[in-house]
Every structure is written in C-alpha cells, then in structure tokens.
XYZ file of N, CA, C and O in Angstrom:
704
model
N 85.934 195.884 -76.609
C 84.682 195.354 -76.168
C 84.752 195.073 -74.690
O 85.782 194.766 -74.147
N 83.552 195.122 -74.085
C 83.497 194.723 -72.651
C 83.314 193.212 -72.582
O 83.195 192.532 -73.594
N 83.441 192.765 -71.390
C 83.325 191.272 -71.162
C 82.091 190.676 -71.589
O 82.086 189.568 -72.210
N 80.902 191.305 -71.361
C 79.604 190.763 -71.798
C 79.560 190.613 -73.340
O 79.177 189.570 -73.870
N 79.973 191.606 -74.045
C 79.914 191.639 -75.522
C 80.826 190.506 -76.028
O 80.476 189.773 -76.926
N 82.026 190.404 -75.452
C 82.933 189.427 -75.825
C 82.430 187.969 -75.583
O 82.562 187.120 -76.416
N 81.834 187.835 -74.425
C 81.217 186.476 -74.047
C 80.192 186.046 -75.079
O 80.095 184.961 -75.506
N 79.350 187.021 -75.460
C 78.352 186.718 -76.504
C 78.994 186.327 -77.845
O 78.521 185.383 -78.516
N 80.022 187.032 -78.162
C 80.687 186.760 -79.460
C 81.428 185.443 -79.326
O 81.440 184.677 -80.327
N 81.985 185.093 -78.202
C 82.607 183.783 -78.013
C 81.673 182.665 -78.366
O 81.951 181.709 -79.080
N 80.524 182.705 -77.764
C 79.448 181.719 -77.926
C 79.085 181.645 -79.408
O 79.001 180.502 -79.969
N 78.825 182.709 -80.041
C 78.454 182.807 -81.481
C 79.548 182.140 -82.373
O 79.293 181.334 -83.221
N 80.825 182.540 -82.089
C 81.891 182.046 -82.911
C 82.160 180.595 -82.685
O 82.497 179.815 -83.624
N 81.962 180.139 -81.450
C 82.141 178.676 -81.208
C 81.147 177.821 -81.994
O 81.439 176.845 -82.619
N 79.886 178.296 -82.029
C 78.872 177.585 -82.752
C 79.147 177.630 -84.268
O 78.969 176.622 -84.952
N 79.676 178.751 -84.741
C 80.023 178.892 -86.110
C 81.151 177.924 -86.475
O 81.108 177.195 -87.503
N 82.133 177.847 -85.624
C 83.289 176.929 -85.850
C 82.828 175.456 -85.780
O 83.251 174.670 -86.630
N 81.982 175.172 -84.866
C 81.485 173.789 -84.708
C 80.701 173.352 -85.952
O 80.986 172.293 -86.541
N 79.840 174.226 -86.417
C 79.068 173.910 -87.640
C 79.893 173.772 -88.866
O 79.652 172.847 -89.694
N 80.948 174.601 -89.014
C 81.796 174.596 -90.185
C 82.926 173.616 -90.122
O 83.698 173.454 -91.043
N 83.136 173.032 -88.927
C 84.192 172.089 -88.749
C 85.561 172.853 -88.805
O 86.580 172.384 -89.215
N 85.538 174.069 -88.237
C 86.781 174.917 -88.250
C 87.367 175.062 -86.834
O 86.700 174.749 -85.828
N 88.520 175.583 -86.743
C 89.152 175.868 -85.462
C 88.830 177.265 -84.998
O 88.450 178.174 -85.824
N 88.932 177.495 -83.727
C 88.751 178.837 -83.100
C 89.693 178.923 -81.943
O 89.787 178.077 -81.095
N 90.557 179.936 -82.076
C 91.603 180.093 -80.924
C 91.250 181.225 -80.000
O 90.682 182.281 -80.456
N 91.620 181.069 -78.861
C 91.447 182.029 -77.762
C 92.824 182.333 -77.156
O 93.531 181.374 -76.860
N 93.159 183.586 -76.992
C 94.391 183.970 -76.410
C 94.089 184.799 -75.233
O 93.392 185.865 -75.341
N 94.512 184.365 -74.067
C 94.440 185.178 -72.778
C 95.716 185.958 -72.678
O 96.766 185.412 -72.766
N 95.529 187.288 -72.502
C 96.675 188.184 -72.483
C 96.757 188.886 -71.183
O 95.691 189.369 -70.689
N 97.875 188.924 -70.473
C 98.001 189.594 -69.246
C 99.275 190.369 -69.166
O 100.338 189.936 -69.604
N 99.119 191.615 -68.733
C 100.313 192.512 -68.581
C 101.181 191.998 -67.473
O 100.642 191.672 -66.405
N 102.476 191.994 -67.709
C 103.444 191.494 -66.635
C 103.757 192.726 -65.673
O 104.002 193.781 -66.109
N 103.661 192.379 -64.413
C 104.061 193.374 -63.425
C 103.410 194.720 -63.488
O 103.952 195.775 -63.300
N 102.092 194.727 -63.930
C 101.368 195.962 -64.101
C 101.291 196.802 -62.840
O 101.283 198.022 -62.878
N 101.250 196.147 -61.704
C 101.184 196.832 -60.427
C 102.317 197.813 -60.292
O 102.149 198.861 -59.645
N 103.436 197.500 -60.781
C 104.622 198.395 -60.717
C 104.295 199.726 -61.373
O 104.765 200.783 -60.898
N 103.565 199.710 -62.463
C 103.197 201.010 -63.160
C 102.387 201.843 -62.166
O 102.707 203.044 -61.932
N 101.381 201.261 -61.555
C 100.481 201.995 -60.637
C 101.278 202.434 -59.410
O 101.122 203.545 -58.935
N 102.122 201.561 -58.913
C 102.871 201.904 -57.704
C 103.913 203.054 -57.901
O 104.074 203.875 -57.119
N 104.606 202.918 -59.039
C 105.674 203.832 -59.291
C 105.203 205.167 -59.993
O 105.782 206.206 -59.720
N 104.236 205.031 -60.860
C 103.822 206.216 -61.577
C 102.443 206.729 -61.267
O 102.003 207.784 -61.717
N 101.658 205.939 -60.511
C 100.320 206.362 -60.152
C 99.264 205.726 -61.060
O 99.539 205.259 -62.148
N 98.032 205.737 -60.569
C 96.927 205.128 -61.273
C 96.542 205.829 -62.639
O 96.132 205.118 -63.560
N 96.732 207.092 -62.667
C 96.461 207.766 -63.970
C 97.384 207.284 -65.087
O 97.004 207.083 -66.174
N 98.669 207.165 -64.679
C 99.650 206.570 -65.619
C 99.262 205.141 -65.981
O 99.330 204.739 -67.202
N 98.720 204.324 -65.030
C 98.284 203.031 -65.346
C 97.103 203.016 -66.279
O 97.032 202.180 -67.166
N 96.212 203.968 -66.069
C 95.042 204.064 -66.928
C 95.528 204.397 -68.441
O 94.984 203.855 -69.386
N 96.421 205.324 -68.491
C 96.964 205.721 -69.835
C 97.671 204.520 -70.513
O 97.555 204.299 -71.703
N 98.296 203.763 -69.694
C 99.044 202.556 -70.271
C 98.042 201.589 -70.760
O 98.231 200.941 -71.833
N 96.958 201.375 -70.081
C 95.877 200.441 -70.488
C 95.215 200.880 -71.823
O 94.952 200.052 -72.680
N 95.111 202.222 -71.973
C 94.583 202.739 -73.234
C 95.562 202.469 -74.342
O 95.167 202.054 -75.444
N 96.782 202.626 -74.131
C 97.799 202.339 -75.147
C 97.821 200.850 -75.509
O 97.937 200.495 -76.645
N 97.674 200.006 -74.469
C 97.590 198.579 -74.722
C 96.443 198.236 -75.581
O 96.510 197.429 -76.480
N 95.302 198.764 -75.259
C 94.070 198.452 -76.055
C 94.294 198.844 -77.498
O 93.845 198.153 -78.421
N 94.915 200.014 -77.717
C 95.224 200.479 -79.085
C 96.115 199.474 -79.787
O 95.919 199.162 -80.937
N 97.146 199.013 -79.074
C 98.081 198.088 -79.704
C 97.321 196.748 -80.058
O 97.503 196.216 -81.123
N 96.506 196.269 -79.090
C 95.789 195.048 -79.373
C 94.875 195.178 -80.562
O 94.761 194.329 -81.441
N 94.199 196.296 -80.686
C 93.301 196.526 -81.783
C 94.052 196.698 -83.145
O 93.660 196.129 -84.134
N 95.181 197.321 -83.083
C 95.942 197.547 -84.384
C 96.708 196.372 -84.845
O 96.978 196.256 -86.073
N 96.960 195.423 -83.935
C 97.771 194.239 -84.359
C 96.903 192.945 -84.599
O 97.437 191.947 -84.959
N 95.606 193.103 -84.445
C 94.761 191.977 -84.653
C 94.380 191.878 -86.125
O 94.460 192.876 -86.862
N 94.001 190.692 -86.585
C 93.519 190.520 -87.957
C 92.112 191.013 -88.100
O 91.380 191.061 -87.072
N 91.688 191.355 -89.320
C 90.303 191.712 -89.545
C 89.501 190.479 -89.138
O 89.807 189.394 -89.507
N 88.425 190.663 -88.368
C 87.548 189.593 -87.956
C 87.922 189.040 -86.574
O 87.140 188.326 -85.988
N 89.132 189.380 -86.078
C 89.444 189.014 -84.676
C 88.742 189.968 -83.735
O 88.505 191.166 -84.117
N 88.553 189.578 -82.496
C 87.957 190.457 -81.493
C 88.840 190.464 -80.308
O 89.451 189.443 -79.952
N 88.788 191.546 -79.594
C 89.553 191.718 -78.312
C 88.641 192.388 -77.304
O 87.888 193.308 -77.669
N 88.741 191.987 -76.034
C 88.043 192.632 -75.005
C 88.809 192.532 -73.729
O 89.623 191.637 -73.482
N 88.604 193.613 -72.902
C 89.214 193.589 -71.585
C 88.403 192.716 -70.675
O 87.171 192.905 -70.527
N 89.015 191.706 -70.055
C 88.284 190.765 -69.247
C 88.712 190.767 -67.821
O 88.253 189.939 -67.020
N 89.607 191.629 -67.424
C 90.020 191.786 -66.071
C 90.834 193.046 -65.879
O 90.946 193.828 -66.845
N 91.379 193.320 -64.757
C 92.119 194.549 -64.487
C 93.103 194.826 -65.566
O 93.133 195.876 -66.179
N 94.005 193.908 -65.737
C 95.133 194.082 -66.836
C 95.150 192.792 -67.724
O 96.134 192.482 -68.273
N 93.985 192.232 -67.791
C 93.833 190.984 -68.613
C 92.895 191.263 -69.785
O 91.861 191.923 -69.628
N 93.239 190.733 -70.953
C 92.513 190.881 -72.166
C 92.300 189.483 -72.770
O 93.118 188.608 -72.506
N 91.256 189.332 -73.542
C 91.001 188.101 -74.276
C 90.901 188.380 -75.751
O 90.153 189.314 -76.179
N 91.656 187.666 -76.509
C 91.610 187.829 -77.975
C 90.949 186.589 -78.596
O 91.360 185.467 -78.296
N 89.930 186.748 -79.371
C 89.241 185.752 -80.118
C 89.659 185.732 -81.562
O 89.591 186.744 -82.221
N 90.176 184.577 -81.997
C 90.735 184.471 -83.360
C 89.997 183.320 -84.118
O 90.404 182.188 -83.994
N 88.929 183.717 -84.819
C 88.176 182.655 -85.624
C 89.053 182.080 -86.707
O 89.978 182.765 -87.230
N 88.779 180.861 -87.110
C 89.398 180.213 -88.260
C 90.917 180.151 -88.114
O 91.619 180.311 -89.139
N 91.416 179.910 -86.935
C 92.840 179.904 -86.693
C 93.146 178.776 -85.723
O 92.560 178.636 -84.709
N 94.204 178.012 -86.111
C 94.721 177.025 -85.246
C 95.724 177.646 -84.301
O 96.009 178.809 -84.270
N 96.322 176.759 -83.465
C 97.276 177.239 -82.450
C 98.461 177.935 -83.029
O 98.960 178.873 -82.394
N 98.945 177.428 -84.176
C 100.099 178.100 -84.763
C 99.792 179.503 -85.196
O 100.605 180.454 -84.859
N 98.737 179.741 -85.894
C 98.354 181.123 -86.293
C 98.068 181.999 -85.109
O 98.489 183.155 -85.074
N 97.481 181.465 -84.058
C 97.178 182.212 -82.841
C 98.511 182.560 -82.143
O 98.645 183.660 -81.652
N 99.435 181.678 -82.123
C 100.782 181.859 -81.489
C 101.417 183.053 -82.292
O 101.947 183.936 -81.670
N 101.394 183.033 -83.607
C 102.022 184.074 -84.421
C 101.406 185.396 -84.151
O 102.032 186.454 -84.026
N 100.043 185.455 -83.990
C 99.305 186.661 -83.725
C 99.741 187.161 -82.381
O 99.946 188.424 -82.214
N 99.795 186.324 -81.363
C 100.211 186.736 -80.004
C 101.630 187.336 -80.042
O 101.928 188.307 -79.404
N 102.548 186.658 -80.786
C 103.942 187.165 -80.850
C 104.007 188.534 -81.548
O 104.818 189.360 -81.122
N 103.204 188.718 -82.584
C 103.126 190.100 -83.167
C 102.732 191.120 -82.118
O 103.356 192.229 -82.051
N 101.693 190.817 -81.345
C 101.226 191.777 -80.325
C 102.276 191.973 -79.275
O 102.606 193.042 -78.832
N 102.875 190.880 -78.850
C 103.976 190.961 -77.788
C 105.091 191.866 -78.257
O 105.535 192.731 -77.532
N 105.509 191.708 -79.519
C 106.590 192.578 -80.041
C 106.129 194.011 -80.105
O 106.902 194.937 -79.812
N 104.852 194.242 -80.503
C 104.305 195.567 -80.529
C 104.323 196.271 -79.191
O 104.648 197.467 -79.016
N 103.898 195.506 -78.117
C 103.842 196.051 -76.788
C 105.271 196.379 -76.291
O 105.579 197.465 -75.735
N 106.192 195.441 -76.484
C 107.583 195.648 -76.080
C 108.156 196.950 -76.750
O 108.794 197.721 -76.107
N 107.899 197.062 -78.029
C 108.359 198.273 -78.707
C 107.750 199.578 -78.228
O 108.433 200.583 -78.094
N 106.476 199.507 -78.000
C 105.694 200.682 -77.544
C 106.175 201.162 -76.214
O 106.201 202.374 -75.943
N 106.477 200.282 -75.275
C 106.787 200.611 -73.951
C 108.267 200.529 -73.563
O 108.616 200.771 -72.378
N 109.109 200.259 -74.513
C 110.558 200.029 -74.156
C 111.230 201.200 -73.544
O 112.079 201.070 -72.642
N 110.857 202.421 -73.941
C 111.474 203.579 -73.403
C 110.689 204.237 -72.183
O 111.093 205.264 -71.716
N 109.639 203.589 -71.714
C 108.830 204.095 -70.620
C 109.644 203.947 -69.286
O 110.441 203.068 -69.222
N 109.287 204.757 -68.364
C 109.940 204.606 -66.993
C 109.741 203.198 -66.421
O 110.608 202.713 -65.742
N 108.635 202.647 -66.718
C 108.354 201.233 -66.230
C 107.960 200.514 -67.539
O 106.814 200.454 -67.926
N 108.941 199.796 -68.225
C 108.637 199.059 -69.485
C 107.589 197.987 -69.161
O 107.738 197.306 -68.170
N 106.630 197.830 -70.095
C 105.643 196.774 -69.892
C 105.871 195.600 -70.924
O 106.338 195.893 -72.036
N 105.552 194.434 -70.427
C 105.511 193.281 -71.333
C 104.235 192.510 -71.112
O 103.531 192.768 -70.182
N 103.987 191.600 -72.017
C 102.760 190.752 -71.965
C 103.204 189.271 -71.823
O 104.196 188.870 -72.391
N 102.289 188.519 -71.184
C 102.373 187.026 -71.247
C 101.076 186.604 -71.884
O 100.018 187.253 -71.691
N 101.177 185.511 -72.644
C 100.017 185.054 -73.430
C 99.838 183.550 -73.211
O 100.815 182.777 -73.105
N 98.591 183.150 -73.139
C 98.178 181.755 -73.176
C 97.305 181.436 -74.310
O 96.256 182.178 -74.508
N 97.633 180.468 -75.106
C 96.903 180.111 -76.365
C 96.214 178.790 -76.218
O 96.807 177.813 -75.756
N 94.881 178.696 -76.621
C 94.261 177.446 -76.715
C 93.245 177.502 -77.919
O 92.812 178.545 -78.307
N 92.940 176.292 -78.407
C 92.194 176.223 -79.692
C 91.142 175.200 -79.551
O 91.286 174.040 -79.057
N 89.936 175.545 -80.075
C 88.745 174.620 -80.209
C 89.026 173.949 -81.559
O 89.313 174.562 -82.578
N 88.802 172.632 -81.658
C 88.393 171.674 -80.691
C 89.552 170.951 -79.971
O 89.324 170.141 -79.080
N 90.729 171.246 -80.382
C 91.928 170.497 -79.874
C 92.078 170.588 -78.387
O 92.516 169.585 -77.776
N 91.777 171.684 -77.750
C 92.055 171.880 -76.365
C 90.770 171.973 -75.484
O 90.833 172.194 -74.300
N 89.619 171.760 -76.156
C 88.348 171.835 -75.420
C 87.255 171.836 -76.379
O 87.350 172.373 -77.510
N 86.114 171.307 -75.955
C 84.900 171.288 -76.802
C 83.890 172.440 -76.445
O 82.981 172.570 -77.154
N 84.170 173.114 -75.342
C 83.229 174.194 -74.945
C 84.046 175.441 -74.902
O 85.324 175.407 -74.706
N 83.436 176.621 -74.834
C 84.121 177.859 -74.666
C 84.848 177.872 -73.251
O 86.014 178.247 -73.173
N 84.121 177.437 -72.283
C 84.695 177.429 -70.913
C 85.933 176.512 -70.894
O 86.952 176.913 -70.233
N 85.920 175.368 -71.591
C 87.092 174.495 -71.552
C 88.261 175.093 -72.321
O 89.447 174.989 -71.858
N 88.006 175.820 -73.442
C 89.032 176.412 -74.155
C 89.638 177.644 -73.439
O 90.890 177.835 -73.339
N 88.819 178.392 -72.798
C 89.248 179.508 -71.961
C 90.059 179.023 -70.818
O 91.186 179.566 -70.471
N 89.650 177.989 -70.150
C 90.441 177.339 -69.028
C 91.791 176.878 -69.547
O 92.832 177.054 -68.859
N 91.838 176.299 -70.695
C 93.120 175.806 -71.298
C 93.967 177.033 -71.607
O 95.221 176.917 -71.307
N 93.481 178.027 -72.104
C 94.261 179.251 -72.433
C 94.752 179.865 -71.106
O 95.905 180.358 -71.027
N 93.960 179.877 -70.126
C 94.360 180.442 -68.831
C 95.446 179.615 -68.161
O 96.384 180.136 -67.580
N 95.389 178.299 -68.344
C 96.492 177.403 -67.872
C 97.791 177.635 -68.612
O 98.866 177.682 -68.025
N 97.694 177.897 -69.926
C 98.881 178.226 -70.679
C 99.438 179.555 -70.254
O 100.679 179.682 -70.173
N 98.628 180.523 -69.974
C 99.013 181.818 -69.484
C 99.774 181.643 -68.177
O 100.846 182.267 -67.893
N 99.212 180.845 -67.244
C 99.831 180.577 -65.985
C 101.218 180.004 -66.202
O 102.186 180.407 -65.482
N 101.414 179.131 -67.106
C 102.672 178.515 -67.427
C 103.628 179.611 -67.939
O 104.840 179.643 -67.581
N 103.122 180.497 -68.796
C 103.959 181.621 -69.394
C 104.463 182.493 -68.240
O 105.667 182.914 -68.217
N 103.649 182.715 -67.270
C 104.094 183.531 -66.079
C 105.138 182.794 -65.282
O 106.110 183.327 -64.824
N 104.871 181.524 -65.037
C 105.751 180.670 -64.205
C 107.162 180.481 -64.913
O 108.182 180.364 -64.245
N 107.157 180.533 -66.247
C 108.391 180.354 -66.961
C 109.184 181.665 -67.179
O 110.194 181.641 -67.939
N 108.684 182.711 -66.546
C 109.461 183.987 -66.699
C 108.808 185.118 -67.318
O 109.377 186.175 -67.392
N 107.585 185.042 -67.712
C 106.798 186.142 -68.297
C 107.379 186.523 -69.631
O 108.328 186.025 -70.101
N 106.658 187.499 -70.262
C 107.075 188.068 -71.588
C 107.263 186.943 -72.598
O 108.239 186.862 -73.259
N 106.263 186.024 -72.716
C 106.307 184.931 -73.656
C 104.904 184.448 -73.967
O 103.913 184.723 -73.269
N 104.818 183.660 -75.051
C 103.568 183.022 -75.441
C 103.703 181.518 -75.282
O 104.643 180.939 -75.718
N 102.667 180.896 -74.648
C 102.686 179.434 -74.410
C 101.374 178.945 -75.026
O 100.259 179.445 -74.754
N 101.532 177.842 -75.814
C 100.376 177.095 -76.321
C 100.047 175.986 -75.321
O 100.905 175.299 -74.838
N 98.758 175.868 -75.025
C 98.329 174.847 -74.077
C 98.668 173.452 -74.535
O 98.659 173.119 -75.681
N 99.189 172.714 -73.536
C 99.293 171.253 -73.753
C 99.138 170.596 -72.373
O 99.347 171.281 -71.323
N 98.731 169.377 -72.364
C 98.482 168.654 -71.083
C 99.660 168.602 -70.155
O 99.422 168.768 -68.958
N 100.854 168.451 -70.672
C 102.046 168.381 -69.768
C 102.240 169.665 -69.035
O 102.489 169.664 -67.808
N 102.175 170.759 -69.728
C 102.268 172.086 -69.102
C 101.160 172.293 -68.042
O 101.405 172.750 -66.935
N 100.001 171.846 -68.431
C 98.899 171.975 -67.439
C 99.152 171.222 -66.178
O 98.900 171.800 -65.050
N 99.670 170.046 -66.248
C 99.931 169.238 -65.086
C 101.041 169.897 -64.252
O 101.006 169.864 -63.000
N 102.123 170.350 -64.909
C 103.273 170.860 -64.171
C 102.960 172.248 -63.485
O 103.369 172.452 -62.399
N 102.247 173.140 -64.190
C 102.070 174.446 -63.759
C 100.677 174.770 -63.184
O 100.364 175.886 -62.978
N 99.875 173.717 -62.977
C 98.471 173.911 -62.455
C 98.574 174.749 -61.144
O 99.295 174.373 -60.232
N 97.803 175.865 -61.080
C 97.857 176.697 -59.936
C 97.364 176.022 -58.704
O 97.797 176.291 -57.598
N 96.396 175.118 -58.863
C 95.833 174.370 -57.667
C 95.753 172.915 -58.044
O 95.314 172.520 -59.121
N 96.112 172.114 -57.116
C 95.955 170.674 -57.275
C 96.927 169.986 -58.187
O 96.926 168.783 -58.327
N 97.802 170.744 -58.809
C 98.882 170.148 -59.695
C 100.014 169.765 -58.891
O 100.098 169.915 -57.695
N 101.021 169.177 -59.596
C 102.235 168.708 -58.936
C 103.103 169.863 -58.575
O 104.078 169.699 -57.759
N 102.890 171.033 -59.190
C 103.792 172.167 -58.946
C 104.959 172.058 -59.955
O 105.148 171.116 -60.671
N 105.770 173.090 -59.944
C 106.897 173.183 -60.863
C 107.965 172.185 -60.498
O 108.435 172.137 -59.408
N 108.370 171.312 -61.332
C 109.532 170.422 -61.154
C 110.589 170.846 -62.130
O 110.434 170.789 -63.356
N 111.713 171.345 -61.607
C 112.735 171.929 -62.456
C 113.239 170.941 -63.523
O 113.697 171.386 -64.578
N 113.148 169.629 -63.232
C 113.598 168.720 -64.319
C 112.843 168.806 -65.601
O 113.320 168.369 -66.651
N 111.592 169.346 -65.569
C 110.730 169.452 -66.753
C 111.018 170.724 -67.485
O 110.648 170.814 -68.645
N 111.595 171.729 -66.854
C 111.738 173.024 -67.510
C 112.572 172.975 -68.780
O 112.186 173.559 -69.794
N 113.722 172.256 -68.831
C 114.566 172.178 -69.999
C 113.731 171.628 -71.161
O 113.855 172.089 -72.301
N 112.950 170.541 -70.939
C 112.188 169.958 -72.007
C 111.083 170.915 -72.480
O 110.884 171.069 -73.712
N 110.468 171.667 -71.590
C 109.396 172.619 -72.009
C 109.947 173.849 -72.734
O 109.234 174.461 -73.587
N 111.125 174.253 -72.440
C 111.720 175.447 -73.030
C 112.292 175.225 -74.366
O 112.626 176.126 -75.069
N 112.481 173.894 -74.781
C 113.011 173.674 -76.127
C 112.035 173.503 -77.176
O 110.877 173.359 -76.940
C-alpha cells in the first residue's frame, strides 16, 4: 500500500479498536544501512532489494494486517487486535525472514523495528506512530537489527531532540 491508503486504514482501524475496546499495534520498520546497498551495488540493486523486502513483509504478516511503504526504506505495519507482545513477535518473525533472505547477498540487509500499541502508548494514531518511531530510534541507537517496544524510559534516553541523550549507565538495564 502507499502512504495515503495506509493512513486511511490507520484511521479506520483506530476507530474500530476504540469502539470495540481492543488494542491496535503499529510497527515502524526501517532497513539498516540501506545506503550501503545503493552505494556499493547501485540504485537498481537497491530497488530490487526493496521489492524483496516488500514481498517478505507481505508474506510474514498475519491475515488482516496491513503494510505500506512510508519512506525511502521505511515501512509501517498495522496489526489490529494485537498488543505489544504479539506485535513484537510479528516483528521478530519478519526480522528473521529478512536476515535469512539477505544473508548471502553482497551487502546483507537487516531491519530495525519500533513497536507501539493503542491505547497503552497513545490515544491517537499520531501519538502511537510517534511512540513507535521513538522505539525505532532506540533500536537504531542500541545497535540496529532488533525490535524495541516503546516505553517512557527509552523515549527519554534516546529522544532524537530535546532528550537527555544516551547515558551509558542506562544501557545495561535496557538491554536485559
């Protein structure tokens, strides 16, 4: 799906979740070091890699989940009726699929994931997306190729702007 179609579906699913008193998870997915593919192998190879990634995302999602490309190498996965644990497991399945698919490529690709859930991490789509984006930023800061579920402490430590910045004393606690 393109960004506009996904945005419309996000709004519809949030209203559905709100009315039914259910959870709705959003996973922001970003390819790690994708620029290396374009730099080393060319943009055509990068385009082919994105097509493979879209196929993996589609084949590893549950029936009823939606996925759309929302940036250059960023995708958003919408997982209705799923809490953070189920969304985490879905992200990890995809992460393993990507790692397996690209392990023998000249430039192996990995994914970082940020997970957030309505209503636990926000009451609006924008708030849940922002929370997932903050979790993604933490996944990148912690070394990439991982899935992070949003929580307030991670948000404060890894906030890209206006946060305290990374404090190494917190990393051991966050990694356990």
